[in-house]
Tab-separated table of C-alpha atoms and ligand atoms in Angstrom:
chain	number	residue	atom	x	y	z
A	1	THR	CA	29.434	159.452	123.901
A	2	ASN	CA	31.535	162.104	124.833
A	3	PHE	CA	34.037	161.233	127.098
A	4	TRP	CA	36.070	164.184	127.985
A	5	SER	CA	34.691	167.315	127.862
A	6	ALA	CA	35.245	168.070	131.650
A	7	VAL	CA	39.112	167.555	130.736
A	8	PRO	CA	40.573	171.338	131.590
A	9	GLN	CA	43.716	172.635	129.463
A	10	GLY	CA	46.421	172.220	131.571
A	11	PRO	CA	49.182	174.877	131.429
A	12	PRO	CA	52.991	174.635	129.668
A	13	ASP	CA	55.701	173.266	131.600
A	14	PRO	CA	57.189	175.623	133.223
A	15	ILE	CA	60.298	174.937	131.742
A	16	LEU	CA	60.133	172.604	128.810
A	17	GLY	CA	57.157	175.613	127.818
A	18	VAL	CA	60.074	177.997	127.544
A	19	THR	CA	61.489	176.004	123.995
A	20	ASP	CA	58.224	175.730	122.963
A	21	ALA	CA	57.493	179.342	122.745
A	22	PHE	CA	61.876	179.440	121.604
A	23	LYS	CA	61.111	176.861	118.849
A	24	ARG	CA	57.605	179.830	117.881
A	25	ASP	CA	59.900	182.542	117.860
A	26	THR	CA	61.100	183.015	113.988
A	27	ALA	CA	63.570	185.953	114.990
A	28	PRO	CA	67.298	185.057	113.396
A	29	ASN	CA	68.966	185.938	116.514
A	30	LYS	CA	66.602	184.632	119.015
A	31	VAL	CA	68.053	182.642	121.836
A	32	ASN	CA	67.290	179.944	124.030
A	33	LEU	CA	68.088	180.045	127.858
A	34	GLY	CA	65.681	177.820	129.133
A	35	VAL	CA	65.605	174.117	128.912
A	36	GLY	CA	69.094	172.791	131.465
A	37	ALA	CA	71.094	170.536	128.302
A	38	TYR	CA	74.275	171.268	127.096
A	39	ARG	CA	74.639	173.239	123.344
A	40	ASP	CA	78.503	173.552	122.043
A	41	GLU	CA	79.821	176.927	121.267
A	42	ASN	CA	78.015	176.861	118.877
A	43	GLY	CA	74.432	176.403	120.066
A	44	LYS	CA	74.530	172.417	118.971
A	45	PRO	CA	73.045	169.332	121.045
A	46	TYR	CA	76.302	168.211	121.608
A	47	VAL	CA	76.801	163.536	122.022
A	48	LEU	CA	80.527	162.703	123.373
A	49	GLU	CA	83.190	161.796	121.760
A	50	SER	CA	83.532	158.943	124.624
A	51	VAL	CA	79.162	158.421	123.453
A	52	LEU	CA	80.577	157.693	120.357
A	53	LYS	CA	82.630	155.524	120.688
A	54	ALA	CA	80.392	152.767	123.411
A	55	GLU	CA	77.880	153.418	120.227
A	56	ASP	CA	80.164	151.247	117.747
A	57	ILE	CA	81.301	149.048	119.951
A	58	LEU	CA	78.267	147.783	120.595
A	59	HIS	CA	76.604	148.315	117.267
A	60	GLN	CA	79.260	145.925	116.669
A	61	LYS	CA	78.624	143.147	119.514
A	62	ARG	CA	75.057	142.807	117.394
A	63	LEU	CA	72.953	142.894	121.897
A	64	ASP	CA	69.608	140.753	121.469
A	65	LYS	CA	66.941	143.186	122.575
A	66	GLU	CA	65.738	140.452	125.586
A	67	TYR	CA	64.048	142.484	128.325
A	68	LEU	CA	65.856	143.808	131.231
A	69	PRO	CA	65.151	142.878	134.488
A	70	ILE	CA	62.990	144.635	136.779
A	71	THR	CA	65.727	146.393	138.532
A	72	GLY	CA	67.797	147.039	134.952
A	73	ALA	CA	71.257	145.440	133.294
A	74	ASN	CA	73.343	144.907	136.521
A	75	ASP	CA	76.252	145.984	134.830
A	76	PHE	CA	75.405	149.662	134.401
A	77	ILE	CA	73.903	149.348	137.677
A	78	THR	CA	77.227	148.279	139.281
A	79	LEU	CA	79.438	150.297	137.163
A	80	ALA	CA	77.194	153.327	138.285
A	81	SER	CA	76.325	152.970	141.750
A	82	GLU	CA	80.358	153.272	142.044
A	83	LEU	CA	80.758	155.929	139.929
A	84	ALA	CA	78.029	158.600	142.279
A	85	TYR	CA	78.923	156.188	145.995
A	86	GLY	CA	83.093	155.261	145.711
A	87	LYS	CA	84.451	152.183	144.677
A	88	ASP	CA	85.412	152.498	148.467
A	89	SER	CA	81.904	153.110	150.064
A	90	ASN	CA	81.056	150.383	153.182
A	91	PRO	CA	77.159	150.081	152.424
A	92	LEU	CA	78.799	149.158	148.591
A	93	GLN	CA	81.262	147.186	149.864
A	94	GLU	CA	78.636	145.765	152.404
A	95	GLY	CA	76.080	145.493	149.955
A	96	ARG	CA	73.723	146.926	152.099
A	97	VAL	CA	72.504	149.415	149.301
A	98	ALA	CA	70.178	148.692	146.763
A	99	VAL	CA	70.663	149.892	143.975
A	100	ALA	CA	67.652	149.822	140.263
A	101	GLN	CA	68.393	151.192	137.270
A	102	SER	CA	65.364	154.212	136.392
A	103	ILE	CA	64.222	156.546	133.872
A	104	SER	CA	66.433	159.244	133.934
A	105	GLY	CA	66.510	160.852	137.670
A	106	THR	CA	62.933	161.801	137.361
A	107	GLY	CA	62.348	157.756	136.809
A	108	ALA	CA	64.227	158.181	139.937
A	109	LEU	CA	62.492	160.739	141.991
A	110	ARG	CA	59.357	158.913	141.391
A	111	ILE	CA	60.811	155.213	142.347
A	112	ALA	CA	61.703	157.739	145.537
A	113	THR	CA	57.960	159.237	146.323
A	114	GLY	CA	56.565	156.002	144.966
A	115	PHE	CA	58.614	153.895	147.675
A	116	LEU	CA	58.485	156.187	149.675
A	117	SER	CA	54.466	156.653	150.277
A	118	GLN	CA	53.978	153.303	150.803
A	119	PHE	CA	56.409	152.205	152.831
A	120	TYR	CA	57.674	154.861	154.565
A	121	ASN	CA	56.398	154.856	158.800
A	122	GLY	CA	57.572	158.507	159.881
A	123	PRO	CA	55.847	162.116	158.174
A	124	LYS	CA	54.461	161.494	154.464
A	125	VAL	CA	56.002	164.880	154.131
A	126	LEU	CA	59.035	165.562	151.199
A	127	TYR	CA	61.349	169.192	152.822
A	128	LEU	CA	62.315	170.693	149.472
A	129	PRO	CA	65.026	174.188	148.973
A	130	ASP	CA	62.244	176.922	148.111
A	131	PRO	CA	63.939	177.193	145.235
A	132	THR	CA	63.203	173.854	143.827
A	133	TRP	CA	63.393	171.745	140.397
A	134	GLY	CA	59.897	172.731	139.675
A	135	ASN	CA	59.273	168.899	138.758
A	136	HIS	CA	59.616	167.874	142.173
A	137	VAL	CA	56.524	169.735	143.412
A	138	PRO	CA	53.925	166.205	141.325
A	139	LEU	CA	56.283	164.294	141.830
A	140	ALA	CA	55.114	164.669	145.382
A	141	GLU	CA	51.787	165.475	146.327
A	142	GLY	CA	51.106	163.180	142.575
A	143	VAL	CA	51.882	160.182	144.638
A	144	GLY	CA	50.018	161.430	147.824
A	145	LEU	CA	52.556	163.341	149.767
A	146	LYS	CA	52.698	165.868	151.724
A	147	VAL	CA	55.018	169.182	149.873
A	148	GLN	CA	56.937	171.043	152.859
A	149	ARG	CA	59.744	173.510	151.542
A	150	TYR	CA	62.723	174.793	153.489
A	151	ARG	CA	64.247	178.198	152.758
A	152	TYR	CA	67.562	178.574	150.061
A	153	PHE	CA	67.500	181.563	148.495
A	154	ASP	CA	68.675	184.481	149.577
A	155	LYS	CA	67.202	187.554	147.492
A	156	LYS	CA	69.428	189.724	149.059
A	157	THR	CA	73.068	188.177	148.746
A	158	VAL	CA	71.917	186.285	145.413
A	159	GLY	CA	73.094	183.441	148.253
A	160	LEU	CA	72.160	180.738	150.058
A	161	ASP	CA	70.335	181.238	152.910
A	162	PHE	CA	72.282	179.221	154.772
A	163	ASN	CA	70.617	180.127	158.288
A	164	GLY	CA	67.281	179.910	157.350
A	165	MET	CA	67.901	176.690	155.587
A	166	LYS	CA	68.359	175.254	159.464
A	167	GLU	CA	66.517	176.642	160.900
A	168	ASP	CA	63.582	175.578	159.007
A	169	ILE	CA	65.106	171.388	158.172
A	170	LYS	CA	65.826	172.249	162.759
A	171	ASN	CA	61.640	172.855	162.975
A	172	ALA	CA	60.334	170.021	160.642
A	173	GLU	CA	58.452	167.226	163.192
A	174	SER	CA	62.020	164.508	163.793
A	175	GLY	CA	62.556	162.182	160.939
A	176	SER	CA	61.319	163.955	157.822
A	177	VAL	CA	62.204	163.439	154.544
A	178	ILE	CA	64.331	166.575	153.404
A	179	LEU	CA	65.864	167.002	149.711
A	180	LEU	CA	68.968	167.933	148.649
A	181	HIS	CA	70.127	168.274	145.582
A	182	ALA	CA	73.607	167.050	145.085
A	183	CYS	CA	75.451	169.811	143.741
A	184	ALA	CA	74.438	172.857	141.363
A	185	GLN	CA	71.470	173.332	142.806
A	186	ASN	CA	68.537	173.834	140.240
A	187	PRO	CA	67.919	176.885	139.719
A	188	THR	CA	69.257	178.930	142.039
A	189	GLY	CA	73.094	177.755	140.901
A	190	ILE	CA	73.776	178.054	144.226
A	191	ASP	CA	74.969	174.749	146.644
A	192	PRO	CA	76.162	175.050	150.291
A	193	THR	CA	80.096	174.994	151.250
A	194	GLN	CA	82.012	171.309	152.472
A	195	GLU	CA	82.060	173.118	156.159
A	196	GLN	CA	77.969	173.835	155.200
A	197	TRP	CA	77.109	170.002	153.519
A	198	LYS	CA	79.504	168.908	157.285
A	199	GLU	CA	76.800	170.917	159.441
A	200	LEU	CA	73.293	170.067	157.801
A	201	SER	CA	74.983	166.191	158.544
A	202	GLU	CA	75.167	166.673	161.873
A	203	LEU	CA	71.687	168.274	162.349
A	204	ILE	CA	70.052	166.124	159.357
A	205	LYS	CA	71.152	163.380	161.749
A	206	ALA	CA	70.432	164.533	164.863
A	207	LYS	CA	66.606	164.871	163.961
A	208	LYS	CA	66.785	162.133	162.250
A	209	HIS	CA	65.493	162.990	159.148
A	210	LEU	CA	66.092	161.084	156.100
A	211	ALA	CA	68.379	162.666	153.641
A	212	LEU	CA	66.988	162.176	150.282
A	213	PHE	CA	69.309	163.477	147.368
A	214	ASP	CA	69.257	164.314	143.888
A	215	MET	CA	72.237	163.586	142.033
A	216	ALA	CA	70.765	164.760	138.112
A	217	TYR	CA	74.932	166.868	137.625
A	218	GLN	CA	77.506	164.853	139.116
A	219	GLY	CA	80.186	166.085	136.748
A	220	PHE	CA	78.508	168.521	135.342
A	221	ALA	CA	79.204	171.545	139.160
A	222	SER	CA	82.883	171.581	139.218
A	223	GLY	CA	84.271	168.597	136.155
A	224	ASP	CA	85.102	166.978	138.607
A	225	ILE	CA	83.218	163.892	139.514
A	226	ILE	CA	84.049	163.065	143.210
A	227	LYS	CA	83.706	167.355	143.883
A	228	ASP	CA	81.086	166.485	143.223
A	229	ALA	CA	79.505	164.059	144.859
A	230	PHE	CA	81.340	164.997	148.099
A	231	ALA	CA	77.791	165.721	149.484
A	232	ALA	CA	76.489	162.474	149.175
A	233	ARG	CA	79.543	161.221	149.845
A	234	TYR	CA	80.129	162.673	153.037
A	235	PHE	CA	76.490	161.912	154.181
A	236	VAL	CA	77.312	157.828	154.004
A	237	GLU	CA	80.345	158.155	155.553
A	238	GLN	CA	78.399	159.650	158.073
A	239	GLY	CA	76.101	156.690	159.287
A	240	HIS	CA	73.403	158.207	157.200
A	241	GLN	CA	71.027	155.821	154.756
A	242	ILE	CA	70.915	157.792	152.989
A	243	ILE	CA	68.079	158.120	148.482
A	244	LEU	CA	69.956	158.942	145.798
A	245	CYS	CA	68.715	159.794	142.283
A	246	GLN	CA	71.189	159.796	139.706
A	247	SER	CA	70.773	160.829	136.474
A	248	PHE	CA	73.269	160.217	133.312
A	249	ALA	CA	71.171	162.903	131.360
A	250	LYS	CA	73.471	166.086	131.655
A	251	ASN	CA	77.018	164.949	132.401
A	252	LEU	CA	77.125	161.720	129.357
A	253	GLY	CA	74.698	163.855	127.196
A	254	LEU	CA	71.561	160.968	127.053
A	255	TYR	CA	69.019	163.252	127.331
A	256	ALA	CA	66.649	161.858	125.801
A	257	GLU	CA	68.481	157.700	126.472
A	258	ARG	CA	67.182	158.279	129.825
A	259	ALA	CA	69.526	156.551	131.820
A	260	GLY	CA	69.557	156.586	135.815
A	261	THR	CA	69.689	155.108	139.323
A	262	PHE	CA	67.827	154.950	142.436
A	263	SER	CA	69.519	153.477	145.516
A	264	MET	CA	69.072	153.447	149.142
A	265	VAL	CA	71.533	153.059	151.444
A	266	THR	CA	69.499	149.875	154.253
A	267	SER	CA	71.131	148.604	157.368
A	268	SER	CA	72.172	145.188	156.701
A	269	PRO	CA	72.020	142.683	153.295
A	270	ASP	CA	68.431	140.737	153.878
A	271	GLU	CA	67.289	144.363	154.781
A	272	LYS	CA	68.472	145.667	151.070
A	273	GLU	CA	67.009	142.295	150.156
A	274	ARG	CA	63.515	142.952	150.839
A	275	VAL	CA	63.792	146.450	149.927
A	276	LEU	CA	64.836	145.266	146.550
A	277	SER	CA	61.693	143.943	146.329
A	278	GLN	CA	58.727	146.238	147.041
A	279	ILE	CA	60.804	148.388	144.926
A	280	LYS	CA	60.537	146.123	141.969
A	281	ARG	CA	57.211	146.414	142.849
A	282	VAL	CA	56.989	150.114	142.711
A	283	ILE	CA	58.492	149.574	139.162
A	284	ARG	CA	56.628	146.933	137.693
A	285	PRO	CA	53.367	148.559	136.954
A	286	LEU	CA	54.990	151.814	136.318
A	287	TYR	CA	56.577	150.394	133.429
A	288	SER	CA	57.719	147.006	134.331
A	289	SER	CA	61.098	147.230	133.119
A	290	PRO	CA	63.650	149.808	132.160
A	291	PRO	CA	65.574	150.592	127.981
A	292	VAL	CA	67.916	149.610	127.169
A	293	HIS	CA	70.338	150.872	125.437
A	294	GLY	CA	71.089	153.911	127.572
A	295	ALA	CA	71.995	150.849	129.877
A	296	GLN	CA	74.574	149.974	127.759
A	297	LEU	CA	76.209	152.925	126.947
A	298	VAL	CA	76.483	154.553	130.702
A	299	ALA	CA	77.800	150.741	131.189
A	300	THR	CA	80.370	150.508	127.804
A	301	ILE	CA	82.104	153.578	129.021
A	302	LEU	CA	82.839	153.717	132.723
A	303	GLY	CA	83.502	150.047	132.187
A	304	THR	CA	86.099	150.849	129.359
A	305	PRO	CA	88.727	152.762	130.735
A	306	GLU	CA	90.023	154.646	127.729
A	307	LEU	CA	86.018	155.151	127.821
A	308	TYR	CA	86.092	156.876	131.376
A	309	GLU	CA	89.553	158.479	131.258
A	310	GLN	CA	87.789	159.870	127.984
A	311	TRP	CA	84.011	160.461	129.054
A	312	LEU	CA	86.298	162.473	132.154
A	313	GLY	CA	87.983	165.058	130.546
A	314	GLU	CA	84.822	165.707	128.440
A	315	VAL	CA	83.178	166.289	131.195
A	316	LYS	CA	85.736	168.206	132.793
A	317	LYS	CA	85.671	170.134	129.025
A	318	MET	CA	81.590	171.375	128.994
A	319	ALA	CA	82.245	172.292	133.155
A	320	ASP	CA	84.747	174.793	131.683
A	321	ARG	CA	83.446	176.066	128.769
A	322	ILE	CA	79.624	176.938	131.113
A	323	ILE	CA	82.375	178.145	134.064
A	324	SER	CA	83.809	180.437	130.838
A	325	MET	CA	80.671	181.993	130.182
A	326	ARG	CA	79.957	182.659	133.432
A	327	ASP	CA	83.232	184.942	133.437
A	328	GLN	CA	82.302	186.096	130.153
A	329	LEU	CA	78.737	187.790	131.250
A	330	TYR	CA	80.263	188.998	134.365
A	331	ASN	CA	83.480	190.975	132.292
A	332	LEU	CA	80.549	192.320	129.899
A	333	LEU	CA	77.953	193.487	132.187
A	334	ILE	CA	79.688	194.661	134.437
A	335	GLU	CA	80.998	197.126	130.925
A	336	LEU	CA	78.359	197.964	130.192
A	337	LYS	CA	77.665	199.459	133.908
A	338	THR	CA	74.486	196.874	134.414
A	339	PRO	CA	73.012	198.628	137.738
A	340	GLY	CA	72.960	195.608	140.943
A	341	GLU	CA	75.427	193.347	142.483
A	342	TRP	CA	76.719	190.692	139.176
A	343	GLY	CA	79.197	188.605	141.115
A	344	HIS	CA	76.419	185.963	141.442
A	345	ILE	CA	77.295	185.258	137.914
A	346	LYS	CA	80.720	184.093	138.447
A	347	SER	CA	80.358	182.035	141.896
A	348	GLN	CA	77.407	180.220	140.742
A	349	ILE	CA	77.511	176.715	140.040
A	350	GLY	CA	76.004	173.923	137.002
A	351	MET	CA	74.216	174.479	135.150
A	352	PHE	CA	72.283	178.147	135.253
A	353	SER	CA	71.945	180.828	136.775
A	354	PHE	CA	69.712	182.722	138.201
A	355	THR	CA	69.495	186.305	137.296
A	356	GLY	CA	67.099	187.492	140.225
A	357	ILE	CA	65.107	189.225	137.406
A	358	SER	CA	61.363	189.812	137.977
A	359	PRO	CA	58.947	187.477	135.339
A	360	GLU	CA	58.329	190.744	134.238
A	361	GLN	CA	61.320	191.799	132.803
A	362	VAL	CA	61.822	187.612	131.248
A	363	GLN	CA	58.666	188.070	129.600
A	364	ALA	CA	60.002	191.443	127.485
A	365	LEU	CA	64.301	189.871	127.447
A	366	ALA	CA	60.635	187.276	125.072
A	367	ASP	CA	58.729	189.607	123.114
A	368	HIS	CA	61.431	192.519	123.171
A	369	ALA	CA	64.530	190.155	122.089
A	370	HIS	CA	63.852	187.005	121.804
A	371	ILE	CA	65.331	185.941	124.872
A	372	TYR	CA	64.354	183.110	126.083
A	373	MET	CA	64.472	181.938	129.292
A	374	THR	CA	62.233	180.686	132.803
A	375	LYS	CA	59.759	182.925	134.615
A	376	ASP	CA	61.285	182.577	137.134
A	377	GLY	CA	63.910	184.628	135.798
A	378	ARG	CA	67.226	180.983	135.385
A	379	ILE	CA	69.551	180.795	132.923
A	380	SER	CA	70.458	178.205	131.290
A	381	MET	CA	74.346	178.787	130.829
A	382	ALA	CA	74.973	176.080	128.047
A	383	GLY	CA	72.040	178.237	126.022
A	384	LEU	CA	74.892	181.394	126.031
A	385	ASN	CA	78.408	180.678	123.169
A	386	GLU	CA	80.069	183.122	121.645
A	387	HIS	CA	77.656	184.813	119.050
A	388	ASN	CA	75.297	185.558	121.133
A	389	ILE	CA	76.964	186.428	125.042
A	390	LYS	CA	77.080	189.544	123.904
A	391	TYR	CA	73.930	190.755	122.687
A	392	PHE	CA	72.252	188.947	125.736
A	393	ALA	CA	74.256	191.132	127.840
A	394	GLU	CA	73.397	194.007	125.998
A	395	SER	CA	69.716	193.350	125.764
A	396	LEU	CA	69.031	191.803	129.749
A	397	SER	CA	71.639	195.382	130.707
A	398	LYS	CA	69.061	197.131	129.035
A	399	ALA	CA	66.028	194.954	130.723
A	400	VAL	CA	67.103	196.381	134.359
A	401	LYS	CA	68.230	200.094	133.652
B	501	LIG	C1	67.484	168.715	139.812
B	501	LIG	C2	66.913	167.651	138.451
B	501	LIG	N1	66.911	166.417	138.771
B	501	LIG	C3	66.035	166.139	137.895
B	501	LIG	C4	66.603	166.117	136.788
B	501	LIG	C5	65.653	164.878	135.577
B	501	LIG	O1	66.365	164.613	134.744
B	501	LIG	P1	66.800	163.837	134.002
B	501	LIG	O2	66.681	164.171	132.114
B	501	LIG	O3	65.291	162.678	134.363
B	501	LIG	O4	67.995	163.043	134.827
B	501	LIG	C6	66.214	167.270	136.635
B	501	LIG	C7	65.846	168.039	134.747
B	501	LIG	N2	66.363	168.821	134.647
B	501	LIG	C8	66.164	169.723	133.661
B	501	LIG	C9	65.441	169.713	132.602
B	501	LIG	C10	64.036	169.247	132.927
B	501	LIG	O5	63.705	170.307	132.948
B	501	LIG	O6	63.782	167.814	132.608
B	501	LIG	C11	65.913	171.569	133.857
B	501	LIG	O7	65.853	171.882	135.143
B	501	LIG	O8	65.776	172.105	133.272
B	501	LIG	C12	67.338	168.673	137.443
B	501	LIG	O9	67.172	169.542	136.909
């Protein structure tokens, strides 16, 4: 019998589908500004020196391939959560942060939504910024959570709609779960200022909302891992029992190694144990236990002082290259007398720039200039380099004239 005749063709992934289209294009001058993955000045994927050194160290050790515990490798979990929360974080020192290794950031978000849908006794709603990373919606709806949006992007100023954001968070039913991008908001590249984060902390506390931080770019936004963790750490200092989803895909270039953590601040060590026991029951039927290699690489780098220092330099170098692409792109667009405001190209932060061009203009750039980006006009700045930035600026300028 034919079991699957009713299965419909699904749409291509809004982000990963762009890379497929790019790969199909045979034009020699094609440019991929789609997926949020760092590329060096020659447009090549970049394996960090500190990672290569950690690979050699691990290779010498001839480690076994035994299963990890359901919650992952303990040294990795300890070092990764210290990087996120800070060594001196109270809840961490008091042993009341439940941490599990996750299949990178996506896996951490899936543990979060799975745990929330099963155990959260507040509204089963996840508030997402508008716009947000596309995968946030199916991650919530796939486990039966409702999705609501809070205003985030102001088209007029191509900036943060802070009043709209606060109003929507204030009007949300008390005790709602609010997803916040810790830094380098995807796709807008627009982050609240530290003062605005402080206001948001007060508002979210007053409403008894639960703050869920998605921290996929720590160190990648400003080049400073402490600065990029400000929002999450400030909320913890203010007493919020946050949920934190951490990824090492971008800041350590470990994309395909799938290294990340899921963590929840609780009220006591034994509440942490009870929560951890249920986190295990969410993970076990999903994938039983996480992959070991990425966790060993991260633990080696974070746990070896000279590798840690080397990594800090490399993550800053990646962030700085993107910042210089922002400046160059801005200057080129101005030189080309491109209509419209382009200051946001420079003021935005992290991997992405929200150009503000229309889906039709995006399509025209793909069809005629072989330049690929997501339909919402987001460009991954790391896809730009000395060899293609002039061509991109001229093509973008022509597309908006
Ligand atoms: C905000 C955010 N959160 C989580 C992730 C998941 O990353 P992981 O590799 O699971 O640790 C990504 C990836 N974003 C880029 C890649 C992708 O879409 O998968 C992107 O936006 O292009 C994010 O941009």
